[in-house]
Short mmCIF file of C-alpha atoms in Angstrom, two decimals:
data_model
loop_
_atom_site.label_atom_id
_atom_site.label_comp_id
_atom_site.label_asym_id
_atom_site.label_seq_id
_atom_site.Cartn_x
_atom_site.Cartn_y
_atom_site.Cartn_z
CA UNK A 1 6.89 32.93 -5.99
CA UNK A 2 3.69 30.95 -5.04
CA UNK A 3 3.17 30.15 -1.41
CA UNK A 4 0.37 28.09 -0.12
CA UNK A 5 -0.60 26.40 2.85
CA UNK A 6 -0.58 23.42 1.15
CA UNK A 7 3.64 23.43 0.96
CA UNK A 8 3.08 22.91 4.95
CA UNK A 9 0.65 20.11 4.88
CA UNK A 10 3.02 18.35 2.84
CA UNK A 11 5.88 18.82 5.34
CA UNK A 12 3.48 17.23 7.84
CA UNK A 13 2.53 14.44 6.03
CA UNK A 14 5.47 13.15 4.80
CA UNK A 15 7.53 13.22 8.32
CA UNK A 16 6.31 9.53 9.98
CA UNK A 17 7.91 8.22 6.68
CA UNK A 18 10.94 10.12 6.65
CA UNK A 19 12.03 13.06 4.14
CA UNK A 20 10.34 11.73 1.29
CA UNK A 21 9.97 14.22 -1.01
CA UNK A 22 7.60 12.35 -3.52
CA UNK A 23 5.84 8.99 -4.18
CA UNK A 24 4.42 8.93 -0.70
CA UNK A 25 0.90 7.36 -2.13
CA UNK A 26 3.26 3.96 -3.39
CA UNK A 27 4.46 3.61 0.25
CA UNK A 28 1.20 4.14 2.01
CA UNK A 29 -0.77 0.96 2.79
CA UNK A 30 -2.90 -0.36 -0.62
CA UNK A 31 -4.96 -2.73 1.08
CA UNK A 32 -6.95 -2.66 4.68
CA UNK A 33 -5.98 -5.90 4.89
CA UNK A 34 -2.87 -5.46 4.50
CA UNK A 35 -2.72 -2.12 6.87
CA UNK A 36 -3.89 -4.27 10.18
CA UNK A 37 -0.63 -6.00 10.61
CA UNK A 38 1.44 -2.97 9.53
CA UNK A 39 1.30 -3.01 5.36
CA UNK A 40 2.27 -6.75 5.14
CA UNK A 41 2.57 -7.71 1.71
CA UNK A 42 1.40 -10.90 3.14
CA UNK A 43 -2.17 -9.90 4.07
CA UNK A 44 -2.95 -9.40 0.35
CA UNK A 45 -2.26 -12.89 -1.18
CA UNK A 46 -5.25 -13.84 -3.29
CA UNK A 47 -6.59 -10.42 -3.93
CA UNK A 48 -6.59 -8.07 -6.55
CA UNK A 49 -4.59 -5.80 -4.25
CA UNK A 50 -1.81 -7.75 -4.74
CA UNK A 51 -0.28 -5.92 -8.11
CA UNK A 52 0.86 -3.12 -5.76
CA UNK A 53 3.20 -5.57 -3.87
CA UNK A 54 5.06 -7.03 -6.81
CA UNK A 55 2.14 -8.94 -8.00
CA UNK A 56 3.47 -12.00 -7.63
CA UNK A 57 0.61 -12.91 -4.96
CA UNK A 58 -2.10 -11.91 -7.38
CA UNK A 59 -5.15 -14.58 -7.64
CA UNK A 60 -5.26 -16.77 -10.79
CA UNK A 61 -9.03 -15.48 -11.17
CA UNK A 62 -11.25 -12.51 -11.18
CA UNK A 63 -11.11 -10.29 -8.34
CA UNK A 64 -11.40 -6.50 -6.83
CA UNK A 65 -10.70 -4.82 -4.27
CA UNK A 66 -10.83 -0.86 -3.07
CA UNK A 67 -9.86 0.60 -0.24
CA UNK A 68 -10.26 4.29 1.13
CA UNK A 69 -9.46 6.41 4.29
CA UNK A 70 -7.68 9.21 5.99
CA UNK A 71 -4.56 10.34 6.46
CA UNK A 72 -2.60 12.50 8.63
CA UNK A 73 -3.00 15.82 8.14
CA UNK A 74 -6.71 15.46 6.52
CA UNK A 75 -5.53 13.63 3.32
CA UNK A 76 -7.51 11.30 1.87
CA UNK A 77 -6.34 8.18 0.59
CA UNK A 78 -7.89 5.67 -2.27
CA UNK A 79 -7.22 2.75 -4.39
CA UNK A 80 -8.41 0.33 -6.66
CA UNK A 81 -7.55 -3.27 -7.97
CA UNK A 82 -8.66 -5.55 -10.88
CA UNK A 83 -6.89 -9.10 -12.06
CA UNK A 84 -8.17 -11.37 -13.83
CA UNK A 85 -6.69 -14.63 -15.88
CA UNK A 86 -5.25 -14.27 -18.84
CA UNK A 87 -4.28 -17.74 -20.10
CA UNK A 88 -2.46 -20.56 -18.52
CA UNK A 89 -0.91 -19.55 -15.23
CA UNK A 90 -1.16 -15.84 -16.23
CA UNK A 91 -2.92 -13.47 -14.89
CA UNK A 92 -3.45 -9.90 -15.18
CA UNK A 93 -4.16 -6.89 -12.95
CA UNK A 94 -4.94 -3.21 -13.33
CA UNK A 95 -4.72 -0.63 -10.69
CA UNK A 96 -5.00 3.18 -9.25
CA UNK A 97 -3.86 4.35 -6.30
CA UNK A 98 -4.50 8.19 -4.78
CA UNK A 99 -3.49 10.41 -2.43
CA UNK A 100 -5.47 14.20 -1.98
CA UNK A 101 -3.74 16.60 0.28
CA UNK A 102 -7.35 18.53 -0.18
CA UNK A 103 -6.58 22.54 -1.07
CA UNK A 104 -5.98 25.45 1.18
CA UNK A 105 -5.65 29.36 0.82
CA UNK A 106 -2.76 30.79 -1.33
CA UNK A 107 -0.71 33.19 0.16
CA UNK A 108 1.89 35.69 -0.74
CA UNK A 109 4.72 36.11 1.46
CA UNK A 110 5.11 39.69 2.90
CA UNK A 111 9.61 39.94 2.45
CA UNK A 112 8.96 42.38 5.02
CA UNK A 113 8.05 39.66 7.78
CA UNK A 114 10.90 37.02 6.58
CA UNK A 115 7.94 35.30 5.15
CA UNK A 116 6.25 34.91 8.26
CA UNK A 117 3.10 36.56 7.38
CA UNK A 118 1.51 37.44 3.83
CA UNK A 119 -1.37 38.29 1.76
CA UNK A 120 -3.91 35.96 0.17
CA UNK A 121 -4.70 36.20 -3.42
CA UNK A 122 -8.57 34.38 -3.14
CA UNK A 123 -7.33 31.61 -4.73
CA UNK A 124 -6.35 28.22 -3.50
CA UNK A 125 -4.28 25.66 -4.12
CA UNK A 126 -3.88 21.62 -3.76
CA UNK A 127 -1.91 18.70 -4.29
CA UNK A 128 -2.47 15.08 -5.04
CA UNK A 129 -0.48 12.25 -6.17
CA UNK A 130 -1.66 9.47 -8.15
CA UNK A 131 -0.16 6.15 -9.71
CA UNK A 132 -1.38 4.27 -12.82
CA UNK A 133 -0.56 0.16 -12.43
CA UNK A 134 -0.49 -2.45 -14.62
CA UNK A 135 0.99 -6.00 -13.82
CA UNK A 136 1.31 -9.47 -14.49
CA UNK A 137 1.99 -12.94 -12.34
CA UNK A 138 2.86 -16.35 -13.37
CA UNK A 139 2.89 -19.29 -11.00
CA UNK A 140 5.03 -22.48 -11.94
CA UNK A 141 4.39 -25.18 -10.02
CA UNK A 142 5.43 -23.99 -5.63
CA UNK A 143 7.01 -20.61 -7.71
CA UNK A 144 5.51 -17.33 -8.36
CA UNK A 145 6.78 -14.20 -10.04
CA UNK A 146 5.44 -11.27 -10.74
CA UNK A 147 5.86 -8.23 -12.26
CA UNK A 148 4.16 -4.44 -12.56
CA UNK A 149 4.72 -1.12 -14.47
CA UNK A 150 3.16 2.37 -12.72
CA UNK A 151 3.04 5.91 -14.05
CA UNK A 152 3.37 7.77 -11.12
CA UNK A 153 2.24 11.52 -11.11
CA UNK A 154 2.50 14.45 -8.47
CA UNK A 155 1.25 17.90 -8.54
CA UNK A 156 1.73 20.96 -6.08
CA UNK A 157 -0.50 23.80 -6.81
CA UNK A 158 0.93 24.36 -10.32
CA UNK A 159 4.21 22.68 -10.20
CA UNK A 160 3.87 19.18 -11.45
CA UNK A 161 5.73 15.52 -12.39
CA UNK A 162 5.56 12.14 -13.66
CA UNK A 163 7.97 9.09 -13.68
CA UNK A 164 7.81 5.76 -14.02
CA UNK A 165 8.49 3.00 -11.85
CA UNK A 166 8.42 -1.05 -11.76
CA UNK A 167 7.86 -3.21 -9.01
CA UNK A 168 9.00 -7.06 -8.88
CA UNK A 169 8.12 -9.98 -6.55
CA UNK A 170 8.94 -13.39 -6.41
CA UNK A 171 7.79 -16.18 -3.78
CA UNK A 172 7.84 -19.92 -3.50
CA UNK A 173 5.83 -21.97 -1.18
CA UNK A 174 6.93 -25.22 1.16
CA UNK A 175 5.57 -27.29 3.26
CA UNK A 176 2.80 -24.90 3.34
CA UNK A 177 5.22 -22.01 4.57
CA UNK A 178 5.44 -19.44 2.25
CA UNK A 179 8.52 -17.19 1.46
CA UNK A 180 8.58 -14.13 -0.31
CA UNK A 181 10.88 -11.56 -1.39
CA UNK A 182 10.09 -7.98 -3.92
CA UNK A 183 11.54 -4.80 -5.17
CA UNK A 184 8.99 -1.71 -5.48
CA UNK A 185 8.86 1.50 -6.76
CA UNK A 186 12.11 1.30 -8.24
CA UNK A 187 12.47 4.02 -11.06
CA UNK A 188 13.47 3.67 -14.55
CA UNK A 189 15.91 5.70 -16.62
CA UNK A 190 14.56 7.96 -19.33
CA UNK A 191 15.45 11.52 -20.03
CA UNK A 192 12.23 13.53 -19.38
CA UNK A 193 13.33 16.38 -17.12
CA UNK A 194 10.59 15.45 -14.51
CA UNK A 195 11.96 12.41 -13.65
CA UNK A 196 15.40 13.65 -12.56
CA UNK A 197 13.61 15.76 -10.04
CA UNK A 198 11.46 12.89 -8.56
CA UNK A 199 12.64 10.60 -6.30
CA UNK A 200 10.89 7.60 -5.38
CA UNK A 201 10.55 5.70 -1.98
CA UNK A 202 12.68 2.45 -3.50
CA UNK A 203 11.32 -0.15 -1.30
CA UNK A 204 13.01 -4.08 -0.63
CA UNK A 205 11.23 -6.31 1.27
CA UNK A 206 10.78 -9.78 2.62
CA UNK A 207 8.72 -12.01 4.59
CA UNK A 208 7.83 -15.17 5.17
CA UNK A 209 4.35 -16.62 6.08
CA UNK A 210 3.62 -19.50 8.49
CA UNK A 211 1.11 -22.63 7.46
CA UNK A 212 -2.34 -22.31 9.26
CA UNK A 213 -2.75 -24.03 12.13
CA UNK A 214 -5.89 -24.94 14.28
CA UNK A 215 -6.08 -23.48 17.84
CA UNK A 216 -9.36 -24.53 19.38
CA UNK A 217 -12.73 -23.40 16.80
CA UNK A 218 -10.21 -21.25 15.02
CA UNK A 219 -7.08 -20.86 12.72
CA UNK A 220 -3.67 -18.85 13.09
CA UNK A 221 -1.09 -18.06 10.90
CA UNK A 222 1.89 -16.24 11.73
CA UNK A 223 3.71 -13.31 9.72
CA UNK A 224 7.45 -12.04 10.07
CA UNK A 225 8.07 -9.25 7.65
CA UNK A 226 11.58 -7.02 7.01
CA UNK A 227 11.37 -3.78 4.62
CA UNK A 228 13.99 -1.17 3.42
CA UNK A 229 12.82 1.82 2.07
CA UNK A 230 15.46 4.94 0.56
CA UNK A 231 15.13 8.07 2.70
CA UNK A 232 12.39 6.16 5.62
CA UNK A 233 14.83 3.32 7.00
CA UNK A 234 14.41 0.00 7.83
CA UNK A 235 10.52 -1.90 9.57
CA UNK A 236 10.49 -5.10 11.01
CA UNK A 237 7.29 -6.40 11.73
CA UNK A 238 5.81 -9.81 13.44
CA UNK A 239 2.39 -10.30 13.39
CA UNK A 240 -0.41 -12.77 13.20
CA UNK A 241 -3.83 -13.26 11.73
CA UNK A 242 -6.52 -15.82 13.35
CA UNK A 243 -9.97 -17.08 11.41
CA UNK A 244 -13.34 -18.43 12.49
CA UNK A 245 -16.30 -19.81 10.60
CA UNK A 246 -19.54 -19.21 12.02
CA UNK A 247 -22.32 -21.64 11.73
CA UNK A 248 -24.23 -18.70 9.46
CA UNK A 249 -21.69 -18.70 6.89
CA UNK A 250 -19.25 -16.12 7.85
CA UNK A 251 -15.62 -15.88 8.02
CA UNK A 252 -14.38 -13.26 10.99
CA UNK A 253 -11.01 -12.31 11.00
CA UNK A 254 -8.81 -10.45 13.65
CA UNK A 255 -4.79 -9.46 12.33
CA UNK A 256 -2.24 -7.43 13.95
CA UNK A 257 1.14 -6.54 14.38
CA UNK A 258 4.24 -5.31 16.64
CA UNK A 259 6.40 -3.17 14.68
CA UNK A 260 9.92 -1.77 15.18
CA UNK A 261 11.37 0.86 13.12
CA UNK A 262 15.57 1.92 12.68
CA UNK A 263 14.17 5.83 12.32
CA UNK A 264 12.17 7.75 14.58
CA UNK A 265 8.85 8.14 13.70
CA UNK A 266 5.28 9.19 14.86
CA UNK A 267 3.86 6.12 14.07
CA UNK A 268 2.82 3.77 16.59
CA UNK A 269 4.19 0.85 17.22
CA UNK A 270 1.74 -1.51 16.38
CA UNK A 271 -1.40 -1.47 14.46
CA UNK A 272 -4.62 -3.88 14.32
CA UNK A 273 -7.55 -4.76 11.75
CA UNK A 274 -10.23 -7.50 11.13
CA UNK A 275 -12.20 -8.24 8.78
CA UNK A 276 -15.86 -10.04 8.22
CA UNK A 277 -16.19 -12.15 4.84
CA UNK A 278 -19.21 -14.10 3.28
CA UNK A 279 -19.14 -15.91 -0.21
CA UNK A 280 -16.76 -13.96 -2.45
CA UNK A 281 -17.21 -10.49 -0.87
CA UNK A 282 -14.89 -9.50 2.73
CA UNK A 283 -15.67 -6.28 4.57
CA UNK A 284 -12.19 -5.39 5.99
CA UNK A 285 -10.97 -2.43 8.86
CA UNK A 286 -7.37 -1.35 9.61
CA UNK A 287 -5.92 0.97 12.56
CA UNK A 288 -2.55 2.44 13.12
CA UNK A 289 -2.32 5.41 15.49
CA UNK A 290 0.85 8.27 14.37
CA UNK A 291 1.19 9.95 17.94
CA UNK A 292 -0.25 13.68 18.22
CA UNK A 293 -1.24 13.73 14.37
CA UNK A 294 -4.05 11.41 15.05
CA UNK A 295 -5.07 8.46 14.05
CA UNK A 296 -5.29 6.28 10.52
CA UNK A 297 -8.26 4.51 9.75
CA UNK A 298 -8.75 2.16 6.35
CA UNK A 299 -11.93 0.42 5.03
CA UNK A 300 -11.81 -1.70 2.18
CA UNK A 301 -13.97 -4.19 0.33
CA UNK A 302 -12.63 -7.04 -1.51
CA UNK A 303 -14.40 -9.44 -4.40
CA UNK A 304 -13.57 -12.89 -5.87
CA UNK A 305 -15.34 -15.11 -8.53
CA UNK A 306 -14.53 -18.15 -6.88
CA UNK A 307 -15.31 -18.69 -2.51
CA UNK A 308 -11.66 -17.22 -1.01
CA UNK A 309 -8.75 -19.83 -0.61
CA UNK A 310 -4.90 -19.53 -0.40
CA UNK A 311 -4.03 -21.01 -3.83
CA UNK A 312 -0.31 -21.80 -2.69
CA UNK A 313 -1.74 -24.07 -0.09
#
């Protein structure tokens, strides 16, 4: 049997989220944005990025947005975002997300040594997950829903799968206060033997969203969020995100969060981001620290046709 280095990187990188054996790249943050106060679903109303959050947030208009960075244990993670109308209140939004554990040395395991030591063969071996989105949103009036489809694929040196999932989000919007509620990464039946040995990170979550509100030259809004995800546990999350125009025609941003978790975990308990925005384009910056595996950083870039506004306000 094949034994690489890699086997252990994956250990490493998937215990801050629990014993998730697979899917890690749909629970990792999709959006900077979103990554400053904790992977708020929130944080990516009226981008592109919102298909990987149910898509019921998704902006009734053309838009991108990518975002890229490292992970723990030297992975690199990636993703990209499209929408754009497609009739009426429709609108409709391709995506990629990625996840590269890089490659290391493959090594035979000596039996002798209980597999301690071994013997490498020259050749080397990776793994990478990736997931294929496509979704759709309709708004009706203070309602949204939304709904995605993603082809989710993992490979381990030469040991791969693929499965499907769907994700689902619904919100409405009151008083300027908006309330939302989705179901992620939830896998559908079929019999392809792949799919009965993948399990996906199920995720449920809910949040709600304060109105802006003017404190001093600048503007606040709140964020309470509450997600469940199989095998990881439960993270509640309250955070906040505070605006100010400058007289040159910029839009700076600061967002964070306080975080508890129900499991232990190497991730810190907060994490912080900002962003600096002109016309249609934002520049955006997340950080969450995990403890003695380092630190995460995101960058991400985000696009609209039309100058950015909150379309449920």
């Amino acid at each position: 049997m094949r034994l690489g280095i890699i086997v252990a990187m994956l250990a490493l990188a998937a215990g801050p989220l629990g014993a998730q054996a697979s899917g890690t790249v749909l629970v990792l943050p999709a959006s900077a944005r979103a990554a400053g106060v904790g992977d708020a679903a929130a944080l990516v109303s009226g981008t592109a990025g919102a298909l990987f959050y149910g898509a019921a947030r998704l902006p009734n208009e053309r838009a991108a947005s990518m975002s890229a960075g490292s992970w723990i244990g030297g992975a690199q993670l990636a993703s990209f975002a499209a929408s754009m109308p497609a009739g009426g209140r429709r609108v409709l939004a391709l995506g990629v997300q990625s996840l590269d554990y890089g490659s290391a040395d493959e090594i035979v395991p000596d039996p002798l040594s209980g597999g301690k030591t071994g013997t490498a063969t020259g050749d080397r071996v990776g793994a990478n997950e990736l997931a294929a989105t496509v979704g759709l949103a309709e708004r009706f009036g203070r309602l949204r829903f939304g709904m995605a489809l993603a082809i989710v694929h993992q490979q381990v040196a030469d040991v791969s799968a693929t499965t499907l999932a769907v994700n689902l989000g619904e919100g409405i919007t009151v008083g300027g206060w908006d309330i939302d509620g989705s179901v992620e990464h939830a896998e559908l039946p079929h019999g392809a033997r792949a799919a009965r040995t993948f399990t996906l990170p199920a995720t449920y979550r809910g949040g709600v969203t304060t109105p802006s509100w003017a404190v001093g030259a600048a503007s606040w809004r709140g964020i309470a969020e509450y997600r469940w995800i199989r095998d990881a546990g439960s993270t509640g999350l309250a955070g906040a995100e505070g605006s100010y125009a400058t007289g040159a025609g910029w839009m700076l941003q600061v967002r964070g969060a306080a975080l508890a978790y129900a499991a232990e975990t190497e991730r810190a308990p907060w994490s912080a981001g900002g962003s600096a925005a002109r016309g249609a384009w934002s520049l955006d910056y997340a950080y969450q620290g995990y403890g003695a595996l380092g630190a995460v950083h995101r960058m991400g870039v985000s696009w609209r046709s039309r100058p950015p506004h909150d379309p449920s306000r």
